[in-house]
Backbone as a chain_set.jsonl record, in Angstrom:
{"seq": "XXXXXXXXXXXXXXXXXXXXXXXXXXXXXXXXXXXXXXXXXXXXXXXXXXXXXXXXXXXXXXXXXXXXXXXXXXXXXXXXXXXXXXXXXXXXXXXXXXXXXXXXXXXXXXXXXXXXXXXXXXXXXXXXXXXXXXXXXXXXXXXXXXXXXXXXXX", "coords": {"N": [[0.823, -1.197, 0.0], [1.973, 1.193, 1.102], [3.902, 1.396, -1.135], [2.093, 1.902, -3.53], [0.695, 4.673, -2.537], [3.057, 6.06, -3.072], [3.762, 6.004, -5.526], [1.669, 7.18, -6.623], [1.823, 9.539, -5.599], [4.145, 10.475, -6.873], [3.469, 10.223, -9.567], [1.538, 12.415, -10.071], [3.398, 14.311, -9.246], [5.306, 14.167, -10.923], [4.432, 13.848, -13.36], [1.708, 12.856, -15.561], [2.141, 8.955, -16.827], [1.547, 8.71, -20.748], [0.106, 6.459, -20.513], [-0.721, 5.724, -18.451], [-2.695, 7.642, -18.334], [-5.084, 7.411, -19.54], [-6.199, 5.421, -18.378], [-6.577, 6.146, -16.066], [-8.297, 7.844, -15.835], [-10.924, 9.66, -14.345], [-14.367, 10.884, -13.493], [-13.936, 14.033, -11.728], [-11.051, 13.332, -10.957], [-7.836, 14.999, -11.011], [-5.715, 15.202, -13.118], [-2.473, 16.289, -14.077], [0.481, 17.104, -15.47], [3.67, 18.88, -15.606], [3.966, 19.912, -18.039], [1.761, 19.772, -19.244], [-0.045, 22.082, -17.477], [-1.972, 24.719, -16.529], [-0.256, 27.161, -17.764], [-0.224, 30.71, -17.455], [1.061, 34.275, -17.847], [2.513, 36.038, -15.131], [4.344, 38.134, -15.108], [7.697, 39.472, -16.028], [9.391, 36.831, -16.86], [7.932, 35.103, -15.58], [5.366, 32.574, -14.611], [2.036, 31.497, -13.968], [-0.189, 29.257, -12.637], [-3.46, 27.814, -11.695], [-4.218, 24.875, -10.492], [-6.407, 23.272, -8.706], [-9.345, 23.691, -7.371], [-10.44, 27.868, -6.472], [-8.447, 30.227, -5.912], [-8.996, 32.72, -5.307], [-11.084, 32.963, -4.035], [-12.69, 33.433, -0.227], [-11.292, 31.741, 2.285], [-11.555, 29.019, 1.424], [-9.653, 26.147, -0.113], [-6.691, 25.491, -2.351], [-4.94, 24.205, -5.133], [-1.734, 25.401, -6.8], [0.635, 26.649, -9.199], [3.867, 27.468, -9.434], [5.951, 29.297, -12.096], [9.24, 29.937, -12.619], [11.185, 31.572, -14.907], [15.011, 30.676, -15.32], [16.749, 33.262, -13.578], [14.719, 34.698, -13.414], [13.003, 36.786, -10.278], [10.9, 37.608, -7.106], [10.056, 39.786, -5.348], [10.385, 41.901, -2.924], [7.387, 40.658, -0.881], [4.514, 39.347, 1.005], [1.842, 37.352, 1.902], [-1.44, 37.222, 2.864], [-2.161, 34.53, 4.273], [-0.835, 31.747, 5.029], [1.246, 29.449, 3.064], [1.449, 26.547, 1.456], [4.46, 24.716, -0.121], [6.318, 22.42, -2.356], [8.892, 21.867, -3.901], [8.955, 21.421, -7.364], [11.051, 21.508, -9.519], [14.019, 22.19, -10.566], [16.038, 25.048, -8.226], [14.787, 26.182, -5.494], [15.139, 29.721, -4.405], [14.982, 31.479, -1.555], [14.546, 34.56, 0.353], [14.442, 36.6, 3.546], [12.612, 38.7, 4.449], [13.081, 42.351, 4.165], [14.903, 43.32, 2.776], [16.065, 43.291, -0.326], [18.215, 41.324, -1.466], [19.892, 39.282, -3.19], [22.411, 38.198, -3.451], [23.718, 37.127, -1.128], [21.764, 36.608, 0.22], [20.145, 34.593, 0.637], [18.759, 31.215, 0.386], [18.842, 27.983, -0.275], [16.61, 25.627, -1.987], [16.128, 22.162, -2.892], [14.851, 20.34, -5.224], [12.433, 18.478, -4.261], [11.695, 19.263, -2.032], [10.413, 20.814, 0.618], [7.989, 23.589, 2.036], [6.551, 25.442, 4.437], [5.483, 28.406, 4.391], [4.901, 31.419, 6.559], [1.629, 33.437, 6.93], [1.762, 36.865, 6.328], [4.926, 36.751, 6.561], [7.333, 38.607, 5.385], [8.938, 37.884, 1.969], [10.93, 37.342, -0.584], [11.867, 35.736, -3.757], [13.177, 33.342, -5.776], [14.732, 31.487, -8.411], [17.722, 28.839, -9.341], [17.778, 27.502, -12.508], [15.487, 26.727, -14.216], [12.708, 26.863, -12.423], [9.915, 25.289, -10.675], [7.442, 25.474, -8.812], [4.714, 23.68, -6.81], [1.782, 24.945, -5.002], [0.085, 25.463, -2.031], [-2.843, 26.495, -0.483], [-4.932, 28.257, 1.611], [-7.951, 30.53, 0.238], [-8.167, 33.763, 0.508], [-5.773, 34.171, -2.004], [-3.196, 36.468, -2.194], [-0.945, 39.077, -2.565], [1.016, 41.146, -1.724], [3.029, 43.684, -2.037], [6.687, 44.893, -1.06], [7.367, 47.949, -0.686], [6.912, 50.084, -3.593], [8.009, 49.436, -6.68], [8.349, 47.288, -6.541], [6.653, 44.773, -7.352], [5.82, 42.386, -9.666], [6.619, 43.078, -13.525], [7.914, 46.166, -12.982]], "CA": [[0.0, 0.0, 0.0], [3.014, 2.367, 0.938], [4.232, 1.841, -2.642], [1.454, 2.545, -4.135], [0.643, 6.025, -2.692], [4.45, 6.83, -3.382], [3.426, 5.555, -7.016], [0.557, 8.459, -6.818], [2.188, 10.789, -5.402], [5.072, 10.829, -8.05], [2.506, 10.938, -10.691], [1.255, 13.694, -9.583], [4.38, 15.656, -8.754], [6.295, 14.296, -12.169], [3.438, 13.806, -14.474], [1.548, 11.227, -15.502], [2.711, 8.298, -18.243], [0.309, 8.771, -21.643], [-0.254, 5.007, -20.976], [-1.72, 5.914, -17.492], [-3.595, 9.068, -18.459], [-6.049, 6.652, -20.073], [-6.199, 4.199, -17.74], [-6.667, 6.411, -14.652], [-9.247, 9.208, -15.982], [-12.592, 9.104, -13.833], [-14.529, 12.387, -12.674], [-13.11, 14.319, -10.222], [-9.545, 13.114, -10.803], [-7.083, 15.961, -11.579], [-4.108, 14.749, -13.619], [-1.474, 17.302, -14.664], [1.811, 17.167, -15.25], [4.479, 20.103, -15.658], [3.625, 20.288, -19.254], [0.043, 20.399, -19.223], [-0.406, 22.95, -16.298], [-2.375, 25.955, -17.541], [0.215, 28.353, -17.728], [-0.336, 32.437, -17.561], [2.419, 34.771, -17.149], [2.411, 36.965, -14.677], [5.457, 39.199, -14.975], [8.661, 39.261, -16.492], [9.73, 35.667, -16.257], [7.295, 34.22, -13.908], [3.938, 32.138, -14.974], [1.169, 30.684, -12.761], [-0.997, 27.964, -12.776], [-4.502, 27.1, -10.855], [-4.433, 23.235, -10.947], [-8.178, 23.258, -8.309], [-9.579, 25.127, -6.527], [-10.292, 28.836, -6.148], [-7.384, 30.711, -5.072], [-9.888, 34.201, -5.028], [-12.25, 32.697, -2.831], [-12.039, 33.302, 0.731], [-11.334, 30.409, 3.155], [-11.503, 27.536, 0.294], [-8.532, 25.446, -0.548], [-6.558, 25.789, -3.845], [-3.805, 23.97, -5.217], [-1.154, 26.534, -8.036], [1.948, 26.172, -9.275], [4.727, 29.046, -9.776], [7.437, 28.82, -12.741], [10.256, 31.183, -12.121], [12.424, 31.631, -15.784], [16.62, 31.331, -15.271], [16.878, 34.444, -13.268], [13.427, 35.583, -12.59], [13.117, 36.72, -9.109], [9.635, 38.111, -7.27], [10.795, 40.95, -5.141], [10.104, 41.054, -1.277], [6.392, 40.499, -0.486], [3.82, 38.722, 1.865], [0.445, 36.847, 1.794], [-2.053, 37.107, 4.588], [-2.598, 33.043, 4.726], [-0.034, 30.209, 4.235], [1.369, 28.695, 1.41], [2.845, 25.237, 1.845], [5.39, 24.697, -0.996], [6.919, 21.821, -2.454], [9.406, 22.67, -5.149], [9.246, 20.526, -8.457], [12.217, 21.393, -10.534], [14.75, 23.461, -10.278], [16.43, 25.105, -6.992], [13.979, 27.744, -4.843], [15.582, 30.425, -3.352], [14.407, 32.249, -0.417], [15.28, 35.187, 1.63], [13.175, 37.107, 4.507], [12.611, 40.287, 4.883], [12.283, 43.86, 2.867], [16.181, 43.585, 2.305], [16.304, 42.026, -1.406], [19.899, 40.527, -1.074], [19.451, 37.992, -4.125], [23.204, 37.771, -3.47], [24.367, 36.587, -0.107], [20.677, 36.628, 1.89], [18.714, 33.304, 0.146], [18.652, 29.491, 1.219], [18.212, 26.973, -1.502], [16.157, 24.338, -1.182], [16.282, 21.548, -4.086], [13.618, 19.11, -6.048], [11.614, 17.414, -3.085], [11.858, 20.213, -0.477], [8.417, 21.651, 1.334], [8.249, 24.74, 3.224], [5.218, 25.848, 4.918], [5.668, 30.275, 4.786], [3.727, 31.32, 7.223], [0.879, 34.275, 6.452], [2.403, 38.151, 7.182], [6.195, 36.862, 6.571], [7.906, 38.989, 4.196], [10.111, 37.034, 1.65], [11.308, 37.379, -1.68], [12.048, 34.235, -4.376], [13.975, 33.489, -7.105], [15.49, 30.156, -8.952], [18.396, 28.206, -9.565], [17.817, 27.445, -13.516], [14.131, 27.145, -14.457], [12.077, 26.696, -11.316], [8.267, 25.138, -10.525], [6.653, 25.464, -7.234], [3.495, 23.629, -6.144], [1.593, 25.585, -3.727], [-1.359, 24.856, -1.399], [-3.148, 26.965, 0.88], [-6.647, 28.992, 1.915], [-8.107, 31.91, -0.436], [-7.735, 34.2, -0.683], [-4.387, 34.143, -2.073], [-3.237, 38.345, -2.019], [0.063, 39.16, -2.479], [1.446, 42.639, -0.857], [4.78, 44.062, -2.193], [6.795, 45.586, -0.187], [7.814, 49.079, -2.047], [6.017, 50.635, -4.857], [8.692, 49.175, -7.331], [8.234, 45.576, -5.917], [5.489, 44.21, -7.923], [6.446, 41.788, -11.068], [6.667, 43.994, -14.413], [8.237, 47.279, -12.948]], "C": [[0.868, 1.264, 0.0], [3.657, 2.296, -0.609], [3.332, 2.428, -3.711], [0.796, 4.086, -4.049], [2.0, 6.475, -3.105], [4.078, 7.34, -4.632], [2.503, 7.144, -7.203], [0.981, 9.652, -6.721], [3.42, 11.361, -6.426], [4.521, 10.707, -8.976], [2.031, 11.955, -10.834], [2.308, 14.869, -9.585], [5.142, 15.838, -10.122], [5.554, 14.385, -13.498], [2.898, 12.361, -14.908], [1.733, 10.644, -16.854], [1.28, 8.781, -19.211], [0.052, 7.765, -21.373], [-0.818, 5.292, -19.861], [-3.104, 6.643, -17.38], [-5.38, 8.002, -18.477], [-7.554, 5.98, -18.958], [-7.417, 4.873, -16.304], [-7.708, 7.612, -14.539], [-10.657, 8.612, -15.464], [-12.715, 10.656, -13.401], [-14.113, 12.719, -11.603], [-11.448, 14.294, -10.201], [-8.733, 13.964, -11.544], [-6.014, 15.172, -11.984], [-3.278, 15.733, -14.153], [0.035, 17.103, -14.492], [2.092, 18.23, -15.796], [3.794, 20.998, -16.62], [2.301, 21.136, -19.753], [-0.461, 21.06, -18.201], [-0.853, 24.08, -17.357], [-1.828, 27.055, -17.484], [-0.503, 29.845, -18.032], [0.682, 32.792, -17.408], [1.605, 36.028, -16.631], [3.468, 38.203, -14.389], [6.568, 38.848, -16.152], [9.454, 37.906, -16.166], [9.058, 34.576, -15.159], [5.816, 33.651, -14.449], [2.897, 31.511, -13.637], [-0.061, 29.684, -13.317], [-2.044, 27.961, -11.972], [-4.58, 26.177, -11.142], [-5.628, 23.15, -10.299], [-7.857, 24.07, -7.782], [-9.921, 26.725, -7.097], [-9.421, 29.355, -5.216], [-8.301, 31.96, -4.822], [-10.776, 33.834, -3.948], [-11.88, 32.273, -1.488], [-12.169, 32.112, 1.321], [-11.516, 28.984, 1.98], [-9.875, 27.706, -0.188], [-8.203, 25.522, -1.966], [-5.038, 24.771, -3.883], [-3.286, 24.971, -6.719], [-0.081, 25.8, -8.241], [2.705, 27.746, -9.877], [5.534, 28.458, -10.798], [8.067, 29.971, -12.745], [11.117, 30.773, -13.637], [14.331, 31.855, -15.075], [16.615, 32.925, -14.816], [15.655, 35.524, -13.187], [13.362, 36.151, -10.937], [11.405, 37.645, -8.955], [10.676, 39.03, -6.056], [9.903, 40.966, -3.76], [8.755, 41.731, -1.634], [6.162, 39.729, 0.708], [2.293, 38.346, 1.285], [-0.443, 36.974, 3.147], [-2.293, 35.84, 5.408], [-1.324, 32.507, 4.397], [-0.084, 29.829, 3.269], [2.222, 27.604, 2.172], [3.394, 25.463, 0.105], [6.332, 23.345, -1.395], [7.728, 22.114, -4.057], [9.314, 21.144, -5.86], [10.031, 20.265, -8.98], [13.173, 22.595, -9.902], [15.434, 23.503, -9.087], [15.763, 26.349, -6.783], [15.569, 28.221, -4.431], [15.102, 31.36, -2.853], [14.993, 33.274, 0.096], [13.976, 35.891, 2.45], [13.829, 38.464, 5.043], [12.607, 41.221, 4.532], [13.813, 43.975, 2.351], [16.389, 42.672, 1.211], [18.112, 42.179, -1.58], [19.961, 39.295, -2.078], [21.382, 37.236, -3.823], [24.221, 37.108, -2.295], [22.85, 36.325, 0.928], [19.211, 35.64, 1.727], [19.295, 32.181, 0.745], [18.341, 29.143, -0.219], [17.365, 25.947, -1.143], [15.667, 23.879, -2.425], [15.054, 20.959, -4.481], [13.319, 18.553, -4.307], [11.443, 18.179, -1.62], [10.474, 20.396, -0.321], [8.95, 22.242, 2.676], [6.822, 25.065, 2.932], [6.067, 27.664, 5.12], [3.941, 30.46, 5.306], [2.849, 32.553, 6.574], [1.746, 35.712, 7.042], [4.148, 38.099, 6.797], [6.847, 37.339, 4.832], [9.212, 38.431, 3.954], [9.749, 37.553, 0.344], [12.037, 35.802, -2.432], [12.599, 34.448, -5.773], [14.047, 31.765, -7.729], [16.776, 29.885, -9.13], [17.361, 27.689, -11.166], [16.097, 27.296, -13.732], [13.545, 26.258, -13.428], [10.511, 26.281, -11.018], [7.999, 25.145, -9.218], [5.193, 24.941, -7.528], [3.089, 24.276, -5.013], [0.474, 25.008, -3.258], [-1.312, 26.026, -0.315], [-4.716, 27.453, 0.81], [-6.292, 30.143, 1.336], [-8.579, 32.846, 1.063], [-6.683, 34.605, -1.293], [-4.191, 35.605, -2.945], [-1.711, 38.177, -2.091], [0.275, 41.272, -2.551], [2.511, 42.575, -1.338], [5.199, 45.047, -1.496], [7.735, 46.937, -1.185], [6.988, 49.023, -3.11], [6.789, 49.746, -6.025], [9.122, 47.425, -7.415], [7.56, 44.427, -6.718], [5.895, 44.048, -9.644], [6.038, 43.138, -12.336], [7.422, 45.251, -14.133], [9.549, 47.367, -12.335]], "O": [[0.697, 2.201, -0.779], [3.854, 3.378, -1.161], [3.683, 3.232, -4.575], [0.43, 4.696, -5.054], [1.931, 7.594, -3.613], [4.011, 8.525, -4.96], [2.877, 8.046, -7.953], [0.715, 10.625, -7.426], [3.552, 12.558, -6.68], [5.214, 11.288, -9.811], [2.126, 12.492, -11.937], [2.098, 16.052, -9.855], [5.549, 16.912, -10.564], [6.005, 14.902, -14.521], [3.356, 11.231, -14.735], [1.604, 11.312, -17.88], [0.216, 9.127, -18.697], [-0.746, 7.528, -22.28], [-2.009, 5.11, -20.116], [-4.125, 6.428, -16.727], [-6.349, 7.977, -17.718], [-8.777, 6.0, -18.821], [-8.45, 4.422, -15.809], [-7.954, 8.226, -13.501], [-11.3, 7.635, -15.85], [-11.818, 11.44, -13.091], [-13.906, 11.997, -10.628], [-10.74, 15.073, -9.563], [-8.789, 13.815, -12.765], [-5.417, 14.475, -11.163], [-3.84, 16.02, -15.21], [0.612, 16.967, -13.413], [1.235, 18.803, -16.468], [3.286, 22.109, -16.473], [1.962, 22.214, -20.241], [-1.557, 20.606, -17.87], [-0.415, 24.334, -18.479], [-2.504, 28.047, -17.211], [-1.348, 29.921, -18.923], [1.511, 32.037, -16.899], [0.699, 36.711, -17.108], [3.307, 39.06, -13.52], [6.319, 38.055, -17.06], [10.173, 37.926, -15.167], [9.448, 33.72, -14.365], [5.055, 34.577, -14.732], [3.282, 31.176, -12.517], [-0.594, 29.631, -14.426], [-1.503, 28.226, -10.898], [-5.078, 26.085, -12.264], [-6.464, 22.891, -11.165], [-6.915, 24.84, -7.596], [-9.645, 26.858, -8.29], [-9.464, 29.117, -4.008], [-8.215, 32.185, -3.615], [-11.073, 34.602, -3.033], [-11.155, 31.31, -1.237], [-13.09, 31.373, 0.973], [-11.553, 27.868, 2.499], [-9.17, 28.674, -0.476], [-9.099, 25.606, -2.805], [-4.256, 24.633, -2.943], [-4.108, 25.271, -7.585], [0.218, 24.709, -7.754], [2.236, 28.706, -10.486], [5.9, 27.291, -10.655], [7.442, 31.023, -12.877], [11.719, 29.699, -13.608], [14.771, 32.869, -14.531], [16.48, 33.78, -15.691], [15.663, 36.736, -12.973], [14.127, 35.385, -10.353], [10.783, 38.151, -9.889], [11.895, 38.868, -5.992], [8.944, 40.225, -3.547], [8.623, 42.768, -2.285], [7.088, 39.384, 1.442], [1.722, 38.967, 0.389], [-0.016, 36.808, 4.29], [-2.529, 35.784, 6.615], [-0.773, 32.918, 3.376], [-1.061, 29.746, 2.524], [3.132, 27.634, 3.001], [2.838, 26.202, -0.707], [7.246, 23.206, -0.582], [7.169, 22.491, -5.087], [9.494, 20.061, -5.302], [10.247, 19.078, -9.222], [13.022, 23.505, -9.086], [15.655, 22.412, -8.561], [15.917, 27.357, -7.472], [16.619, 27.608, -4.237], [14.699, 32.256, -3.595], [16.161, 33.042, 0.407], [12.8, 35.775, 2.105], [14.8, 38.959, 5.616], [11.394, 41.315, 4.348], [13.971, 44.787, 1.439], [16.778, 41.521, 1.41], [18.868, 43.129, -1.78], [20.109, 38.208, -1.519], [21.61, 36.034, -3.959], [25.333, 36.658, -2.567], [22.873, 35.943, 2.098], [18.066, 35.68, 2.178], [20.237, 32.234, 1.535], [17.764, 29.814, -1.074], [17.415, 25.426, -0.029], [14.973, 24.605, -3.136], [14.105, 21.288, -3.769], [14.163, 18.342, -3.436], [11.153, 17.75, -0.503], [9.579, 20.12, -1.12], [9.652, 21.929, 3.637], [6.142, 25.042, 1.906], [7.01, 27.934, 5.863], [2.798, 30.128, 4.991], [3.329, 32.838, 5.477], [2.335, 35.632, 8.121], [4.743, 39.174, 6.72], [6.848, 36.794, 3.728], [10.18, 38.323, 4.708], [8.667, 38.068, 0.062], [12.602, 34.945, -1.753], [12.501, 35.372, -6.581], [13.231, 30.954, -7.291], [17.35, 30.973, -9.094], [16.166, 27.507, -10.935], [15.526, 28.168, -13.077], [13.778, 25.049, -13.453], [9.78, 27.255, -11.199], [8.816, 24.492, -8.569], [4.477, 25.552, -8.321], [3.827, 24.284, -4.028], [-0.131, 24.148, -3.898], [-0.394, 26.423, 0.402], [-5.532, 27.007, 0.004], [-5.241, 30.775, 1.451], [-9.097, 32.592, 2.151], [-6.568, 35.814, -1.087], [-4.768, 35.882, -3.997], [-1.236, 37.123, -1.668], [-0.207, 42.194, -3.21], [3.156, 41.534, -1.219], [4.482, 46.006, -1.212], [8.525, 46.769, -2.113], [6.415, 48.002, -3.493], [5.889, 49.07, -6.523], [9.877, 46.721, -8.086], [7.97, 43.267, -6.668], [6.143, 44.89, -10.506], [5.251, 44.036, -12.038], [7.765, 45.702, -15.226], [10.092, 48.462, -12.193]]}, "num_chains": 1, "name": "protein.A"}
């Protein structure tokens, strides 16, 4: 039984085979891999995804996904709720606090990591070569920049 949620859960996180897709489609069941995520871009280098859920709607659950381009970075912010985080590809990098320091004041954290950021904590994010984040948390998912000049595009 423990192999088989592993089995699920790395379908899920890596994508699923075309020979499964088939196999494993019933209502209700989200399948997505990297590929087929419904990209948007939201800035210079940065796309987003809603895989379920309502992220706008308050108190309901959502799952997203972030892709950060080679040298994208988002520029210090905060959310008012939690985001858990498990990175997909790539290497996150983190720092905390209104001091963007992309160069001595991040943490990495590789393929298979999960960080819970709590709601209120200002951080800023970047990548190590092209970057995906799964996220999870409660709408309504808000993002605050800190500085006028903060906020992707400017």
């Amino acid at each position: 039984m423990r192999l088989r949620s592993a089995m699920v859960v790395l379908v899920m996180l890596v994508g699923t085979p075309p020979g499964l897709r088939a196999q494993a489609s019933s209502p209700g069941l989200v399948e997505l891999g990297i590929a087929d995520m419904p990209w948007k871009p939201i800035g210079p280098g940065l796309e987003f995804a809603v895989l379920e859920g309502n992220p706008g709607e308050a108190e309901a659950t959502y799952s997203a996904a972030l892709r950060l381009a080679p040298g994208a970075w988002i520029r210090p912010h905060w959310h008012p709720n939690a985001k858990r985080i498990v990175v997909l590809q790539g290497i996150l990098r983190i720092g905390l606090g209104e001091t963007f320091d992309t160069a001595g004041g991040t943490r990495g954290y590789p393929v298979g990591s999960f960080l819970v950021v709590p709601g209120g904590m200002v951080h800023f994010e970047g990548g190590e070569g092209t970057t995906v984040l799964l996220f999870t948390g409660a709408g309504p998912l808000k993002t605050t920049y800190v500085g006028p000049a903060a906020a992707p595009g400017r």
